[in-house]
PDB file of C-alpha atoms in Angstrom:
ATOM      1  CA  MET B 143       8.204  19.801  24.268  1.00 44.00           C
ATOM      2  CA  THR B 144       9.026  23.393  22.956  1.00 46.00           C
ATOM      3  CA  LEU B 145       8.536  24.780  26.394  1.00 45.00           C
ATOM      4  CA  THR B 146      11.414  22.114  27.756  1.00 44.00           C
ATOM      5  CA  LEU B 147      13.738  23.144  24.833  1.00 43.00           C
ATOM      6  CA  ALA B 148      13.005  26.993  25.441  1.00 44.00           C
ATOM      7  CA  THR B 149      13.769  26.428  29.020  1.00 45.00           C
ATOM      8  CA  PHE B 150      16.768  24.513  28.298  1.00 44.00           C
ATOM      9  CA  THR B 151      18.146  27.029  25.694  1.00 45.00           C
ATOM     10  CA  VAL B 152      17.334  30.209  28.209  1.00 46.00           C
ATOM     11  CA  ALA B 153      19.363  27.768  30.977  1.00 47.00           C
ATOM     12  CA  CYS B 154      22.318  26.970  28.743  1.00 49.00           C
ATOM     13  CA  GLY B 155      22.522  30.221  26.735  1.00 50.00           C
ATOM     14  CA  GLY B 156      21.146  32.636  29.437  1.00 48.00           C
ATOM     15  CA  GLY B 157      23.453  35.555  29.710  1.00 47.00           C
ATOM     16  CA  GLY B 158      20.478  38.126  30.736  1.00 46.00           C
ATOM     17  CA  ASP B 159      20.388  40.219  33.995  1.00 48.00           C
ATOM     18  CA  ASP B 160      16.726  38.909  34.654  1.00 47.00           C
ATOM     19  CA  PRO B 161      16.392  35.055  34.573  1.00 44.00           C
ATOM     20  CA  LYS B 162      12.444  35.213  35.005  1.00 49.00           C
ATOM     21  CA  ALA B 163      11.964  37.533  31.798  1.00 45.00           C
ATOM     22  CA  SER B 164      13.937  35.297  29.750  1.00 43.00           C
ATOM     23  CA  PRO B 165      11.947  31.950  30.165  1.00 44.00           C
ATOM     24  CA  SER B 166       8.688  33.705  30.095  1.00 43.00           C
ATOM     25  CA  THR B 167       9.618  35.548  26.809  1.00 45.00           C
ATOM     26  CA  SER B 168      10.838  32.213  25.195  1.00 43.00           C
ATOM     27  CA  ALA B 169       8.054  30.388  26.434  1.00 43.00           C
ATOM     28  CA  SER B 170       5.484  32.768  24.692  1.00 42.00           C
ATOM     29  CA  ALA B 171       7.403  32.858  21.689  1.00 43.00           C
ATOM     30  CA  PRO B 172       7.248  29.294  20.658  1.00 42.00           C
ATOM     31  CA  ALA B 173       3.349  29.526  21.392  1.00 42.00           C
ATOM     32  CA  SER B 174       2.878  32.494  18.868  1.00 39.00           C
ATOM     33  CA  VAL B 175       5.260  30.900  16.317  1.00 41.00           C
ATOM     34  CA  ALA B 176       3.538  27.309  16.480  1.00 40.00           C
ATOM     35  CA  PRO B 177       0.121  28.359  15.333  1.00 40.00           C
ATOM     36  CA  SER B 178       1.243  30.111  12.242  1.00 39.00           C
ATOM     37  CA  THR B 179       3.361  26.982  11.090  1.00 39.00           C
ATOM     38  CA  ALA B 180       0.277  24.798  12.210  1.00 39.00           C
ATOM     39  CA  ALA B 181      -1.650  26.650   9.614  1.00 39.00           C
ATOM     40  CA  SER B 182       0.787  25.843   6.745  1.00 38.00           C
ATOM     41  CA  PRO B 183       0.690  22.400   5.128  1.00 38.00           C
ATOM     42  CA  SER B 184       4.169  22.316   4.485  1.00 39.00           C
ATOM     43  CA  ALA B 185       4.797  22.656   8.222  1.00 38.00           C
ATOM     44  CA  SER B 186       2.109  20.406   9.735  1.00 36.00           C
ATOM     45  CA  VAL B 187       4.477  17.754  10.863  1.00 38.00           C
ATOM     46  CA  PRO B 188       7.003  19.995  12.483  1.00 37.00           C
ATOM     47  CA  ALA B 189       4.161  21.908  14.115  1.00 37.00           C
ATOM     48  CA  SER B 190       2.301  18.895  15.579  1.00 36.00           C
ATOM     49  CA  ALA B 191       5.378  17.525  17.221  1.00 39.00           C
ATOM     50  CA  SER B 192       6.901  20.793  18.310  1.00 37.00           C
ATOM     51  CA  ALA B 193       4.482  22.184  20.649  1.00 38.00           C
ATOM     52  CA  PRO B 194       1.602  21.200  22.985  1.00 38.00           C
ATOM     53  CA  ALA B 195      -0.113  24.719  22.325  1.00 40.00           C
ATOM     54  CA  SER B 196      -0.627  23.812  18.551  1.00 37.00           C
ATOM     55  CA  ALA B 197      -1.397  19.866  19.460  1.00 38.00           C
ATOM     56  CA  ALA B 198      -4.792  21.032  20.244  1.00 40.00           C
ATOM     57  CA  GLY B 199      -5.381  22.511  16.909  1.00 40.00           C
ATOM     58  CA  SER B 200      -3.529  19.917  14.976  1.00 37.00           C
ATOM     59  CA  PRO B 201      -5.740  16.930  15.805  1.00 37.00           C
ATOM     60  CA  THR B 202      -8.789  18.784  14.568  1.00 37.00           C
ATOM     61  CA  ALA B 203      -6.894  19.972  11.244  1.00 37.00           C
ATOM     62  CA  ALA B 204      -5.671  15.983  10.711  1.00 35.00           C
ATOM     63  CA  ALA B 205      -9.420  15.029  11.289  1.00 35.00           C
ATOM     64  CA  SER B 206     -10.755  17.179   8.667  1.00 33.00           C
ATOM     65  CA  VAL B 207      -7.996  16.469   6.554  1.00 33.00           C
ATOM     66  CA  ALA B 208      -8.693  12.667   7.004  1.00 31.00           C
ATOM     67  CA  ALA B 209     -12.417  12.883   7.054  1.00 31.00           C
ATOM     68  CA  PRO B 210     -13.108  13.128   3.313  1.00 31.00           C
ATOM     69  CA  ALA B 211     -10.476  10.966   2.393  1.00 32.00           C
ATOM     70  CA  ALA B 212     -11.834   8.218   4.981  1.00 32.00           C
ATOM     71  CA  SER B 213     -15.616   8.863   3.702  1.00 32.00           C
ATOM     72  CA  GLY B 214     -14.562   8.422   0.021  1.00 36.00           C
ATOM     73  CA  THR B 215     -12.500   5.495   0.531  1.00 41.00           C
ATOM     74  CA  PRO B 216     -15.200   2.596   1.296  1.00 46.00           C
ATOM     75  CA  GLY B 217     -17.118   3.145  -2.037  1.00 47.00           C
ATOM     76  CA  GLU B 218     -13.648   3.322  -3.668  1.00 46.00           C
ATOM     77  CA  GLU B 219     -11.808   0.634  -1.860  1.00 56.00           C
ATOM     78  CA  PRO B 220     -12.829  -2.674  -3.812  1.00 52.00           C
ATOM     79  CA  VAL B 221     -12.215  -0.999  -7.150  1.00 60.00           C
ATOM     80  CA  SER B 222      -8.793   0.196  -6.151  1.00 82.00           C
ATOM     81  CA  LEU B 223      -8.199  -3.137  -4.719  1.00 87.00           C
ATOM     82  CA  VAL B 224      -8.640  -4.761  -8.079  1.00 89.00           C
ATOM     83  CA  ARG B 225      -7.020  -2.083 -10.086  1.00 90.00           C
ATOM     84  CA  ASP B 226      -3.926  -2.133  -8.038  1.00 92.00           C
ATOM     85  CA  ALA B 227      -3.723  -5.831  -7.916  1.00 93.00           C
ATOM     86  CA  PHE B 228      -3.880  -6.060 -11.323  1.00 92.00           C
ATOM     87  CA  ALA B 229      -0.996  -3.218 -11.678  1.00 93.00           C
ATOM     88  CA  GLY B 230       1.136  -5.444  -9.481  1.00 95.00           C
ATOM     89  CA  LEU B 231       0.402  -8.581 -11.537  1.00 96.00           C
ATOM     90  CA  GLN B 232       1.096  -6.640 -14.806  1.00 94.00           C
ATOM     91  CA  ALA B 233       4.340  -5.438 -13.193  1.00 95.00           C
ATOM     92  CA  THR B 234       5.589  -9.190 -13.137  1.00 96.00           C
ATOM     93  CA  LEU B 235       5.231  -9.364 -16.981  1.00 95.00           C
ATOM     94  CA  ASN B 236       8.662  -7.960 -18.129  1.00 92.00           C
ATOM     95  CA  ASP B 237      10.218  -9.977 -15.658  1.00 93.00           C
ATOM     96  CA  SER B 238      11.561 -13.713 -15.519  1.00 93.00           C
ATOM     97  CA  CYS B 239      13.042 -16.581 -13.695  1.00 92.00           C
ATOM     98  CA  THR B 240      16.886 -15.875 -13.896  1.00 92.00           C
ATOM     99  CA  PRO B 241      19.382 -17.685 -11.727  1.00 90.00           C
ATOM    100  CA  GLY B 242      19.876 -14.708  -9.194  1.00 91.00           C
ATOM    101  CA  ASN B 243      15.924 -13.578  -9.282  1.00 94.00           C
ATOM    102  CA  CYS B 244      13.899 -16.837  -9.847  1.00 97.00           C
ATOM    103  CA  ALA B 245      12.633 -17.055  -6.182  1.00 97.00           C
ATOM    104  CA  TYR B 246      11.850 -13.652  -5.756  1.00 97.00           C
ATOM    105  CA  PHE B 247      10.082 -13.837  -9.061  1.00 97.00           C
ATOM    106  CA  LEU B 248       8.036 -17.059  -8.650  1.00 97.00           C
ATOM    107  CA  GLY B 249       7.053 -15.942  -5.231  1.00 97.00           C
ATOM    108  CA  ARG B 250       5.976 -12.196  -6.394  1.00 97.00           C
ATOM    109  CA  VAL B 251       3.937 -13.880  -9.302  1.00 98.00           C
ATOM    110  CA  TYR B 252       2.273 -16.209  -6.722  1.00 98.00           C
ATOM    111  CA  ASP B 253       1.716 -13.331  -4.212  1.00 97.00           C
ATOM    112  CA  GLU B 254       0.313 -10.866  -6.805  1.00 97.00           C
ATOM    113  CA  LEU B 255      -1.825 -13.926  -8.201  1.00 97.00           C
ATOM    114  CA  HIS B 256      -3.480 -14.383  -4.526  1.00 97.00           C
ATOM    115  CA  ARG B 257      -3.810 -10.433  -4.147  1.00 96.00           C
ATOM    116  CA  MET B 258      -5.790 -10.488  -7.249  1.00 95.00           C
ATOM    117  CA  ASP B 259      -7.799 -13.295  -5.992  1.00 96.00           C
ATOM    118  CA  ARG B 260      -8.794 -11.488  -2.560  1.00 95.00           C
ATOM    119  CA  ALA B 261      -9.152  -8.185  -4.437  1.00 93.00           C
ATOM    120  CA  MET B 262     -11.785  -9.717  -6.840  1.00 92.00           C
ATOM    121  CA  LYS B 263     -13.618 -11.527  -4.114  1.00 93.00           C
ATOM    122  CA  ALA B 264     -13.899  -8.392  -2.258  1.00 91.00           C
ATOM    123  CA  ASP B 265     -15.134  -6.367  -5.292  1.00 88.00           C
ATOM    124  CA  PRO B 266     -19.009  -4.829  -4.751  1.00 87.00           C
ATOM    125  CA  LYS B 267     -19.703  -6.529  -8.001  1.00 85.00           C
ATOM    126  CA  GLY B 268     -19.107  -9.653  -6.107  1.00 83.00           C
ATOM    127  CA  PRO B 269     -16.888 -12.793  -6.868  1.00 84.00           C
ATOM    128  CA  GLY B 270     -19.303 -14.201  -9.747  1.00 88.00           C
ATOM    129  CA  HIS B 271     -18.149 -10.914 -11.342  1.00 88.00           C
ATOM    130  CA  PHE B 272     -14.771 -12.530 -12.069  1.00 92.00           C
ATOM    131  CA  PRO B 273     -15.608 -16.356 -12.661  1.00 93.00           C
ATOM    132  CA  GLU B 274     -12.196 -17.057 -14.996  1.00 95.00           C
ATOM    133  CA  PRO B 275      -9.638 -15.566 -13.220  1.00 96.00           C
ATOM    134  CA  ILE B 276     -10.819 -16.806  -9.765  1.00 96.00           C
ATOM    135  CA  SER B 277     -11.200 -20.338 -11.018  1.00 97.00           C
ATOM    136  CA  LEU B 278      -7.831 -20.410 -12.722  1.00 97.00           C
ATOM    137  CA  ILE B 279      -6.325 -19.131  -9.465  1.00 98.00           C
ATOM    138  CA  ALA B 280      -8.503 -22.099  -7.404  1.00 97.00           C
ATOM    139  CA  LYS B 281      -7.056 -24.696 -10.060  1.00 98.00           C
ATOM    140  CA  LEU B 282      -3.426 -23.423  -9.460  1.00 98.00           C
ATOM    141  CA  ASP B 283      -3.999 -23.506  -6.059  1.00 97.00           C
ATOM    142  CA  LYS B 284      -4.941 -27.086  -6.302  1.00 97.00           C
ATOM    143  CA  GLN B 285      -1.828 -28.009  -8.225  1.00 97.00           C
ATOM    144  CA  LEU B 286       0.270 -26.437  -6.049  1.00 97.00           C
ATOM    145  CA  GLY B 287      -1.297 -28.515  -2.900  1.00 96.00           C
ATOM    146  CA  GLY B 288      -0.679 -25.539  -0.501  1.00 93.00           C
ATOM    147  CA  ASP B 289       3.154 -25.909  -0.931  1.00 96.00           C
ATOM    148  CA  ARG B 290       4.252 -22.105  -1.662  1.00 96.00           C
ATOM    149  CA  SER B 291       8.104 -23.266  -1.428  1.00 97.00           C
ATOM    150  CA  PHE B 292      10.503 -22.280  -3.994  1.00 97.00           C
ATOM    151  CA  GLU B 293      10.781 -26.150  -5.221  1.00 97.00           C
ATOM    152  CA  ASN B 294       7.317 -26.267  -5.831  1.00 98.00           C
ATOM    153  CA  LEU B 295       6.679 -22.959  -7.559  1.00 97.00           C
ATOM    154  CA  LYS B 296       9.762 -23.864  -9.922  1.00 97.00           C
ATOM    155  CA  LYS B 297       8.083 -27.574 -10.347  1.00 97.00           C
ATOM    156  CA  ASN B 298       4.877 -25.725 -11.354  1.00 98.00           C
ATOM    157  CA  GLN B 299       6.477 -22.551 -12.980  1.00 97.00           C
ATOM    158  CA  THR B 300       4.982 -23.217 -16.405  1.00 97.00           C
ATOM    159  CA  THR B 301       1.295 -23.320 -14.706  1.00 97.00           C
ATOM    160  CA  LEU B 302       2.014 -20.251 -12.606  1.00 98.00           C
ATOM    161  CA  ILE B 303       3.401 -18.294 -15.352  1.00 97.00           C
ATOM    162  CA  ALA B 304       0.372 -19.378 -17.790  1.00 98.00           C
ATOM    163  CA  THR B 305      -2.321 -18.545 -14.891  1.00 98.00           C
ATOM    164  CA  ARG B 306      -0.857 -15.055 -14.646  1.00 97.00           C
ATOM    165  CA  ASP B 307      -0.797 -14.536 -18.616  1.00 97.00           C
ATOM    166  CA  LYS B 308      -4.303 -15.743 -18.795  1.00 97.00           C
ATOM    167  CA  ILE B 309      -5.691 -13.748 -16.010  1.00 96.00           C
ATOM    168  CA  ASN B 310      -3.999 -10.621 -17.671  1.00 95.00           C
ATOM    169  CA  THR B 311      -5.566 -11.443 -20.931  1.00 95.00           C
ATOM    170  CA  TRP B 312      -8.730 -11.837 -19.418  1.00 94.00           C
ATOM    171  CA  MET B 313      -8.285  -8.108 -17.552  1.00 91.00           C
ATOM    172  CA  GLN B 314      -7.606  -6.666 -20.564  1.00 90.00           C
ATOM    173  CA  GLY B 315     -10.642  -7.605 -21.804  1.00 90.00           C
ATOM    174  CA  HIS B 316     -12.500  -6.230 -18.946  1.00 84.00           C
ATOM    175  CA  PRO B 317     -11.111  -2.760 -18.500  1.00 78.00           C
ATOM    176  CA  ASP B 318     -14.203  -1.397 -16.436  1.00 73.00           C
ATOM    177  CA  ASP B 319     -13.275  -3.822 -13.875  1.00 66.00           C
ATOM    178  CA  TYR B 320     -10.072  -2.070 -13.077  1.00 67.00           C
ATOM    179  CA  ARG B 321     -10.100   1.445 -14.478  1.00 65.00           C
TER     180      ARG B 321
END
């Protein structure tokens, strides 16, 4: 793409005497600039998107940066899933069912409870490590009967909020499970 832009720039703005000298000079200039910008972390996106010459080095750099994160992620992922899900659940604590916000709020509490359920079941300690929260969500699901509609969530609002609050209390008593 840089070569194309350089050629276009020379063709549109070229006023030189030797048209062959300008394209070769312009074509080599971006190639020498691209590797220096590829080495700069702040310029990694423009460098990889701008020059085919830097594209050969760019995937290697990207893979080397991504490799440590990918290798560390599998062992940490389930714990971070529980931590992140619990943070999402806690974020609903200071909100309430107001006239303009009730459908969103109840839907979010429902979603955060089920995100928490999935995270606890995926935890390396196993779902047996979180018996009470998983049981509370199963009880809520049984009462909701698979109906996630606003009308049903509103009808079961007390149980939905109580389930959230009980799980919050249980998790507060088990800080090693999400920190």
